[in-house]
């Protein structure tokens, strides 16, 4: 497909409607989303006083047949039932290391459950308690858009020197695209290694879908300049860039971001420094570049947890990541002053869709022998995505 072929307004128009409104309603379908929106099921009432007892009873009945994964950003009411907690890649690997577990209940979001399905055995079923639990960042790069962008690079004659590097927070389709074109997946912990490897394989990188992680890693860790990075807008012909811009860029950053980490601003950093003298500012690399530049420490969720655990008693910290995690770590370390970087509430709304009623419903359905909300990735997609994940595991 040529650039002009893809230039019709229908393709590049901003999508009508808001997926978020559909998510909040929990109804209808969102064709632009990598996840489902409707979550059918006879959910127990949130006010049911027996929810905790019901979850415990169902879990006990299922025994080793079920393995519950809890992402760091999940609610406490759900995390208390998790067999393990962690970030998305750690959880997917934990699931793969439990081949005896027939059912993997993934308390996280849709792309994480897909990754778990890709990495676990065929006889294991991965269930997502609420199909509407998705990731707005993953939704910002659809397979169709990315294929169109690749067509643009091919038409310019540069695709052969571009290596795709996709963040773990992407759909199985995007991971498969990455595997198909000889690229790698990365996490926020190994993005530097992934980019270093990619620049050994080619001359340019197409980084999907989080512009901030791509830019922050390229500039802060690889020593590239901001001018080496261009932003590809999938809603504009040729990404809104000129042929020369695309040819000369070292990093072609996809125009995606995390709706949670993207909320933090440099003003938040300045304000907290004034409010709490001596505070250490610790942020996730999904934050904007100016936020990361003004912070004292930058790193993945696991890095954030370890840094706070190792911090001196009495030390002061303002943390720029999801609020459930910040609150949990603050409660675990009352000897340190740990505050949220922003003054306003900042949960991941889609992650928070998974609550105790959804978990109870999922577990009780398993007890009844009727698994719900199974996530399966088509075999050809899974094979290509697996290749990209394997490449990440093989990074030097
Ligand atoms: S915190 Fe951001 S990247 Fe993580 S699931 Fe939520 S929207 Fe996606």
Short mmCIF file of C-alpha atoms and ligand atoms in Angstrom, two decimals:
data_model
loop_
_atom_site.label_atom_id
_atom_site.label_comp_id
_atom_site.label_asym_id
_atom_site.label_seq_id
_atom_site.Cartn_x
_atom_site.Cartn_y
_atom_site.Cartn_z
CA UNK A 1 0.00 0.00 0.00
CA UNK A 2 1.37 3.42 -0.90
CA UNK A 3 1.30 6.50 1.23
CA UNK A 4 -1.25 8.15 -0.99
CA UNK A 5 -3.42 5.04 -0.92
CA UNK A 6 -3.65 5.36 2.83
CA UNK A 7 -4.33 9.05 2.82
CA UNK A 8 -8.09 8.90 2.78
CA UNK A 9 -9.83 10.89 5.50
CA UNK A 10 -11.64 7.75 6.57
CA UNK A 11 -8.35 6.11 7.52
CA UNK A 12 -6.66 9.07 9.16
CA UNK A 13 -9.62 10.74 10.84
CA UNK A 14 -9.49 10.84 14.61
CA UNK A 15 -11.80 8.09 15.89
CA UNK A 16 -15.32 9.13 16.76
CA UNK A 17 -16.62 8.54 20.26
CA UNK A 18 -14.53 7.78 23.29
CA UNK A 19 -13.53 4.29 24.22
CA UNK A 20 -13.36 5.46 27.83
CA UNK A 21 -17.03 6.28 27.91
CA UNK A 22 -17.80 2.80 26.67
CA UNK A 23 -15.49 1.36 29.26
CA UNK A 24 -17.14 3.26 32.04
CA UNK A 25 -20.52 2.09 30.89
CA UNK A 26 -19.20 -1.44 30.55
CA UNK A 27 -21.47 -1.93 27.58
CA UNK A 28 -21.45 -2.24 23.82
CA UNK A 29 -18.37 -2.97 21.77
CA UNK A 30 -15.31 -0.94 20.86
CA UNK A 31 -13.92 -2.03 17.51
CA UNK A 32 -10.80 0.12 17.94
CA UNK A 33 -9.81 -1.54 21.18
CA UNK A 34 -7.58 -4.57 21.64
CA UNK A 35 -9.92 -5.75 24.38
CA UNK A 36 -13.59 -6.43 24.72
CA UNK A 37 -15.77 -3.88 26.38
CA UNK A 38 -18.84 -5.75 27.39
CA UNK A 39 -18.38 -8.06 30.32
CA UNK A 40 -21.34 -10.40 30.50
CA UNK A 41 -21.94 -12.35 33.62
CA UNK A 42 -23.98 -12.59 36.73
CA UNK A 43 -21.68 -10.60 38.98
CA UNK A 44 -22.18 -10.60 42.72
CA UNK A 45 -23.17 -7.27 44.18
CA UNK A 46 -20.21 -5.15 45.34
CA UNK A 47 -22.03 -4.72 48.66
CA UNK A 48 -22.21 -8.48 49.29
CA UNK A 49 -20.56 -8.84 52.73
CA UNK A 50 -19.49 -12.40 51.92
CA UNK A 51 -17.30 -11.57 48.92
CA UNK A 52 -14.02 -12.24 50.71
CA UNK A 53 -15.31 -15.53 52.14
CA UNK A 54 -16.65 -16.55 48.72
CA UNK A 55 -13.32 -15.83 47.03
CA UNK A 56 -11.43 -17.76 49.71
CA UNK A 57 -13.80 -20.73 49.46
CA UNK A 58 -13.61 -20.87 45.66
CA UNK A 59 -9.84 -20.59 45.68
CA UNK A 60 -9.55 -23.35 48.24
CA UNK A 61 -11.82 -25.64 46.22
CA UNK A 62 -9.75 -25.07 43.08
CA UNK A 63 -6.44 -25.64 44.89
CA UNK A 64 -3.41 -25.98 42.59
CA UNK A 65 -5.63 -26.00 39.52
CA UNK A 66 -5.79 -22.22 39.66
CA UNK A 67 -2.95 -19.69 39.78
CA UNK A 68 -3.89 -16.06 40.39
CA UNK A 69 -1.63 -13.31 39.08
CA UNK A 70 -1.89 -9.77 40.48
CA UNK A 71 -0.34 -6.81 38.69
CA UNK A 72 1.26 -4.17 40.91
CA UNK A 73 -1.41 -1.64 39.91
CA UNK A 74 -4.36 -3.77 41.01
CA UNK A 75 -6.64 -2.88 43.89
CA UNK A 76 -5.77 -4.23 47.36
CA UNK A 77 -9.07 -6.14 47.46
CA UNK A 78 -7.84 -8.19 44.49
CA UNK A 79 -4.12 -8.35 45.29
CA UNK A 80 -4.87 -10.08 48.60
CA UNK A 81 -5.87 -13.18 46.60
CA UNK A 82 -2.91 -13.15 44.21
CA UNK A 83 -0.47 -16.06 44.39
CA UNK A 84 2.19 -13.75 42.95
CA UNK A 85 2.44 -10.05 42.19
CA UNK A 86 4.67 -8.31 39.69
CA UNK A 87 4.87 -6.43 36.43
CA UNK A 88 3.36 -7.83 33.26
CA UNK A 89 6.36 -9.77 31.99
CA UNK A 90 7.27 -11.26 35.36
CA UNK A 91 3.69 -12.43 35.79
CA UNK A 92 3.55 -14.03 32.34
CA UNK A 93 6.78 -15.89 33.11
CA UNK A 94 5.48 -16.92 36.54
CA UNK A 95 2.46 -18.40 34.81
CA UNK A 96 4.67 -20.29 32.34
CA UNK A 97 6.58 -21.72 35.30
CA UNK A 98 3.40 -23.24 36.73
CA UNK A 99 2.49 -25.83 34.07
CA UNK A 100 0.44 -27.76 36.63
CA UNK A 101 -2.04 -24.87 36.91
CA UNK A 102 -4.96 -25.53 34.60
CA UNK A 103 -6.32 -22.02 34.99
CA UNK A 104 -4.38 -18.76 35.09
CA UNK A 105 -6.55 -15.93 36.42
CA UNK A 106 -4.81 -12.74 35.32
CA UNK A 107 -5.72 -9.73 37.42
CA UNK A 108 -4.23 -7.19 35.04
CA UNK A 109 -5.21 -5.95 31.60
CA UNK A 110 -5.91 -7.58 28.27
CA UNK A 111 -2.45 -7.42 26.65
CA UNK A 112 -0.96 -9.03 29.76
CA UNK A 113 -3.38 -11.95 29.54
CA UNK A 114 -2.49 -12.32 25.86
CA UNK A 115 1.21 -12.50 26.74
CA UNK A 116 0.47 -15.12 29.37
CA UNK A 117 -1.48 -17.15 26.81
CA UNK A 118 1.46 -16.91 24.38
CA UNK A 119 3.97 -18.07 27.00
CA UNK A 120 1.93 -20.82 28.69
CA UNK A 121 1.19 -24.35 27.47
CA UNK A 122 -1.79 -25.09 25.22
CA UNK A 123 -3.61 -26.99 27.97
CA UNK A 124 -3.57 -23.94 30.27
CA UNK A 125 -6.43 -21.48 30.09
CA UNK A 126 -5.83 -17.79 30.78
CA UNK A 127 -8.81 -15.88 32.13
CA UNK A 128 -9.27 -12.12 32.48
CA UNK A 129 -11.93 -11.37 35.14
CA UNK A 130 -13.23 -8.36 33.19
CA UNK A 131 -12.88 -8.26 29.41
CA UNK A 132 -13.08 -4.49 29.52
CA UNK A 133 -9.83 -4.27 31.46
CA UNK A 134 -7.58 -2.98 28.72
CA UNK A 135 -4.71 -0.57 28.30
CA UNK A 136 -5.27 2.77 26.62
CA UNK A 137 -1.63 2.82 25.53
CA UNK A 138 -1.89 -0.58 23.83
CA UNK A 139 -5.02 0.67 22.06
CA UNK A 140 -3.03 3.54 20.54
CA UNK A 141 -1.29 1.21 18.08
CA UNK A 142 -3.59 -1.06 16.11
CA UNK A 143 -2.31 -3.72 13.73
CA UNK A 144 -3.86 -1.90 10.77
CA UNK A 145 -2.20 1.41 11.65
CA UNK A 146 1.19 -0.17 12.18
CA UNK A 147 1.00 -2.09 8.90
CA UNK A 148 0.16 1.18 7.14
CA UNK A 149 3.16 2.85 8.75
CA UNK A 150 5.38 -0.01 7.62
CA UNK A 151 4.04 0.46 4.09
CA UNK A 152 5.14 4.09 4.30
CA UNK A 153 8.66 3.03 5.30
CA UNK A 154 8.74 0.46 2.50
CA UNK A 155 7.62 3.02 -0.06
CA UNK A 156 10.46 5.26 1.09
CA UNK A 157 12.89 2.36 0.70
CA UNK A 158 13.99 2.45 4.34
CA UNK A 159 12.04 -0.42 5.92
CA UNK A 160 14.97 -2.81 5.51
CA UNK A 161 17.11 -0.70 7.83
CA UNK A 162 14.39 -0.12 10.44
CA UNK A 163 14.14 -2.49 13.42
CA UNK A 164 10.83 -2.53 15.31
CA UNK A 165 11.11 -2.44 19.10
CA UNK A 166 7.78 -2.86 20.86
CA UNK A 167 7.04 -2.27 24.49
CA UNK A 168 5.51 -5.16 26.39
CA UNK A 169 2.42 -2.95 26.73
CA UNK A 170 1.14 -3.73 23.26
CA UNK A 171 -1.38 -6.11 21.76
CA UNK A 172 -0.43 -9.60 20.55
CA UNK A 173 -0.88 -8.31 16.99
CA UNK A 174 1.80 -5.66 17.51
CA UNK A 175 4.13 -8.19 19.11
CA UNK A 176 3.54 -10.44 16.08
CA UNK A 177 4.31 -7.56 13.72
CA UNK A 178 7.54 -7.04 15.65
CA UNK A 179 8.50 -10.71 15.36
CA UNK A 180 7.63 -10.77 11.67
CA UNK A 181 10.03 -7.90 10.97
CA UNK A 182 12.95 -9.17 13.05
CA UNK A 183 12.44 -6.89 16.03
CA UNK A 184 12.25 -7.37 19.76
CA UNK A 185 9.92 -6.73 22.66
CA UNK A 186 11.19 -4.69 25.60
CA UNK A 187 10.11 -3.83 29.11
CA UNK A 188 10.81 -0.65 31.02
CA UNK A 189 13.67 -2.54 32.71
CA UNK A 190 15.50 -3.64 29.56
CA UNK A 191 14.61 -0.91 27.04
CA UNK A 192 18.23 0.30 26.91
CA UNK A 193 19.52 -3.18 26.07
CA UNK A 194 16.77 -3.64 23.49
CA UNK A 195 17.62 -0.36 21.74
CA UNK A 196 21.35 -1.05 21.83
CA UNK A 197 20.72 -4.44 20.23
CA UNK A 198 18.36 -2.93 17.64
CA UNK A 199 20.94 -0.34 16.55
CA UNK A 200 23.40 -3.19 16.02
CA UNK A 201 20.90 -4.86 13.67
CA UNK A 202 19.82 -1.77 11.75
CA UNK A 203 20.18 1.97 11.44
CA UNK A 204 16.78 3.15 12.65
CA UNK A 205 14.25 2.01 15.24
CA UNK A 206 10.47 2.09 15.05
CA UNK A 207 9.47 2.24 18.72
CA UNK A 208 5.90 1.15 19.60
CA UNK A 209 3.63 2.25 21.18
CA UNK A 210 4.99 4.43 24.04
CA UNK A 211 6.72 7.55 22.74
CA UNK A 212 7.92 8.50 26.21
CA UNK A 213 9.72 5.27 27.05
CA UNK A 214 11.31 5.33 23.60
CA UNK A 215 12.42 8.95 23.82
CA UNK A 216 13.58 8.77 27.44
CA UNK A 217 15.64 5.65 26.81
CA UNK A 218 17.16 6.92 23.56
CA UNK A 219 18.13 10.32 24.95
CA UNK A 220 18.99 9.54 28.55
CA UNK A 221 20.59 6.13 28.15
CA UNK A 222 21.83 5.91 24.57
CA UNK A 223 22.98 9.51 24.29
CA UNK A 224 20.87 10.35 21.26
CA UNK A 225 19.49 13.87 20.92
CA UNK A 226 15.87 14.93 20.85
CA UNK A 227 16.46 15.86 17.21
CA UNK A 228 17.27 12.22 16.47
CA UNK A 229 13.66 11.37 17.41
CA UNK A 230 10.53 11.99 15.32
CA UNK A 231 6.94 11.37 16.33
CA UNK A 232 4.79 9.25 14.00
CA UNK A 233 1.11 10.22 14.16
CA UNK A 234 -0.96 7.34 12.72
CA UNK A 235 -3.86 9.69 12.02
CA UNK A 236 -1.88 11.73 9.51
CA UNK A 237 -0.54 10.78 6.08
CA UNK A 238 3.07 9.64 6.41
CA UNK A 239 2.67 10.02 10.15
CA UNK A 240 2.66 13.80 9.72
CA UNK A 241 6.33 13.69 8.75
CA UNK A 242 8.31 14.47 5.61
CA UNK A 243 10.23 11.83 3.72
CA UNK A 244 13.50 13.40 4.88
CA UNK A 245 12.41 13.41 8.50
CA UNK A 246 11.59 9.72 8.29
CA UNK A 247 14.83 8.93 6.46
CA UNK A 248 17.06 10.87 8.86
CA UNK A 249 15.53 9.96 12.21
CA UNK A 250 17.30 7.46 14.42
CA UNK A 251 14.15 6.87 16.47
CA UNK A 252 10.71 6.82 14.89
CA UNK A 253 8.47 7.07 17.95
CA UNK A 254 4.87 5.97 17.75
CA UNK A 255 2.43 8.55 19.06
CA UNK A 256 1.22 6.59 22.06
CA UNK A 257 1.41 7.21 25.77
CA UNK A 258 0.18 5.94 29.11
CA UNK A 259 -2.85 7.85 30.30
CA UNK A 260 -1.70 7.43 33.90
CA UNK A 261 2.00 8.33 33.69
CA UNK A 262 1.30 10.97 31.04
CA UNK A 263 -0.60 12.99 33.63
CA UNK A 264 2.49 13.96 35.63
CA UNK A 265 3.95 17.34 34.72
CA UNK A 266 7.08 19.28 35.53
CA UNK A 267 4.84 21.58 37.58
CA UNK A 268 4.02 18.57 39.80
CA UNK A 269 7.75 18.09 40.38
CA UNK A 270 8.36 21.77 41.13
CA UNK A 271 5.35 21.92 43.43
CA UNK A 272 6.35 18.87 45.48
CA UNK A 273 9.93 20.12 45.85
CA UNK A 274 8.59 23.34 47.28
CA UNK A 275 6.05 21.60 49.50
CA UNK A 276 8.45 18.94 50.86
CA UNK A 277 12.01 20.26 51.12
CA UNK A 278 14.59 17.53 50.60
CA UNK A 279 12.15 15.23 48.81
CA UNK A 280 13.47 12.68 46.30
CA UNK A 281 11.44 12.54 43.12
CA UNK A 282 11.13 9.01 41.71
CA UNK A 283 9.27 8.44 38.44
CA UNK A 284 8.53 5.79 35.84
CA UNK A 285 10.08 6.17 32.34
CA UNK A 286 6.58 6.25 30.82
CA UNK A 287 6.41 9.83 32.14
CA UNK A 288 7.04 12.77 29.80
CA UNK A 289 10.61 13.69 29.00
CA UNK A 290 10.64 16.96 30.96
CA UNK A 291 9.25 15.16 34.02
CA UNK A 292 11.89 12.46 33.80
CA UNK A 293 14.60 15.09 33.28
CA UNK A 294 13.55 16.95 36.42
CA UNK A 295 13.30 13.81 38.60
CA UNK A 296 16.06 12.44 40.82
CA UNK A 297 15.49 8.76 40.04
CA UNK A 298 13.87 7.06 37.06
CA UNK A 299 13.01 3.41 36.65
CA UNK A 300 10.52 0.60 36.15
CA UNK A 301 7.88 -0.40 38.65
CA UNK A 302 10.18 -3.07 40.10
CA UNK A 303 12.96 -0.46 40.37
CA UNK A 304 10.60 1.93 42.15
CA UNK A 305 9.59 -0.73 44.68
CA UNK A 306 13.20 -1.78 45.35
CA UNK A 307 14.39 1.83 45.66
CA UNK A 308 11.72 2.62 48.24
CA UNK A 309 12.40 -0.60 50.14
CA UNK A 310 16.11 0.24 50.34
CA UNK A 311 15.59 3.91 51.24
CA UNK A 312 16.81 5.25 54.59
CA UNK A 313 14.21 5.57 57.36
CA UNK A 314 13.06 9.17 57.53
CA UNK A 315 13.78 9.84 53.87
CA UNK A 316 11.16 11.63 51.76
CA UNK A 317 9.86 10.45 48.41
CA UNK A 318 7.41 11.73 45.80
CA UNK A 319 6.56 8.92 43.42
CA UNK A 320 5.23 9.26 39.88
CA UNK A 321 3.48 6.02 39.06
CA UNK A 322 0.07 4.39 39.53
CA UNK A 323 -1.64 5.28 42.80
CA UNK A 324 -2.57 1.77 44.02
CA UNK A 325 1.11 0.85 43.98
CA UNK A 326 2.28 4.08 45.63
CA UNK A 327 -0.29 3.73 48.39
CA UNK A 328 0.60 0.07 49.02
CA UNK A 329 4.34 0.78 49.22
CA UNK A 330 3.72 3.82 51.46
CA UNK A 331 1.65 1.67 53.83
CA UNK A 332 4.38 -0.97 53.90
CA UNK A 333 7.04 1.61 54.89
CA UNK A 334 5.55 3.92 57.54
CA UNK A 335 9.11 4.86 58.60
CA UNK A 336 9.56 6.79 55.33
CA UNK A 337 7.54 9.68 53.95
CA UNK A 338 6.20 8.41 50.61
CA UNK A 339 3.71 10.61 48.75
CA UNK A 340 2.08 10.57 45.34
CA UNK A 341 3.69 13.00 42.89
CA UNK A 342 0.43 14.50 41.66
CA UNK A 343 -2.08 16.17 43.96
CA UNK A 344 -5.04 14.64 42.15
CA UNK A 345 -6.06 10.99 42.07
CA UNK A 346 -4.40 8.94 39.37
CA UNK A 347 -5.50 5.32 39.13
CA UNK A 348 -5.33 3.27 35.97
CA UNK A 349 -9.08 3.25 35.36
CA UNK A 350 -9.10 0.20 33.13
CA UNK A 351 -6.85 -1.81 35.44
CA UNK A 352 -9.20 -0.90 38.27
CA UNK A 353 -12.13 -2.49 36.49
CA UNK A 354 -11.04 -5.77 38.01
CA UNK A 355 -12.59 -5.76 41.43
CA UNK A 356 -13.62 -8.35 43.96
CA UNK A 357 -17.04 -9.08 42.36
CA UNK A 358 -15.32 -9.89 39.03
CA UNK A 359 -12.75 -12.09 40.75
CA UNK A 360 -15.40 -13.96 42.73
CA UNK A 361 -17.47 -14.45 39.58
CA UNK A 362 -14.45 -15.83 37.71
CA UNK A 363 -13.41 -18.20 40.49
CA UNK A 364 -16.93 -19.47 41.17
CA UNK A 365 -17.44 -20.06 37.45
CA UNK A 366 -14.34 -22.24 37.48
CA UNK A 367 -15.63 -24.18 40.46
CA UNK A 368 -18.85 -24.73 38.49
CA UNK A 369 -16.76 -26.07 35.57
CA UNK A 370 -17.69 -23.15 33.31
CA UNK A 371 -14.59 -20.99 32.67
CA UNK A 372 -15.41 -17.42 31.66
CA UNK A 373 -13.52 -14.72 29.77
CA UNK A 374 -10.84 -16.97 28.34
CA UNK A 375 -8.16 -15.06 26.39
CA UNK A 376 -6.72 -16.91 23.41
CA UNK A 377 -4.25 -15.69 20.80
CA UNK A 378 -4.48 -17.22 17.32
CA UNK A 379 -1.64 -19.71 16.70
CA UNK A 380 0.02 -17.82 13.81
CA UNK A 381 -0.07 -14.55 15.76
CA UNK A 382 1.19 -16.31 18.88
CA UNK A 383 4.12 -17.87 16.99
CA UNK A 384 5.34 -14.52 15.63
CA UNK A 385 4.79 -12.76 18.95
CA UNK A 386 6.64 -15.57 20.70
CA UNK A 387 9.62 -15.01 18.40
CA UNK A 388 9.75 -11.34 19.43
CA UNK A 389 9.49 -12.27 23.11
CA UNK A 390 12.24 -14.89 22.67
CA UNK A 391 14.41 -12.22 21.11
CA UNK A 392 13.92 -10.10 24.22
CA UNK A 393 14.98 -13.02 26.42
CA UNK A 394 18.09 -13.42 24.25
CA UNK A 395 19.13 -9.76 24.55
CA UNK A 396 22.80 -9.49 25.56
S1 LIG B 1 -0.97 2.16 33.73
FE1 LIG B 1 -0.81 2.96 31.63
S2 LIG B 1 0.40 1.44 30.50
FE2 LIG B 1 -0.31 0.46 32.43
S3 LIG B 1 -2.23 -0.58 31.87
FE3 LIG B 1 -2.80 1.47 32.64
S4 LIG B 1 -2.90 2.76 30.76
FE4 LIG B 1 -1.77 0.89 30.22
#
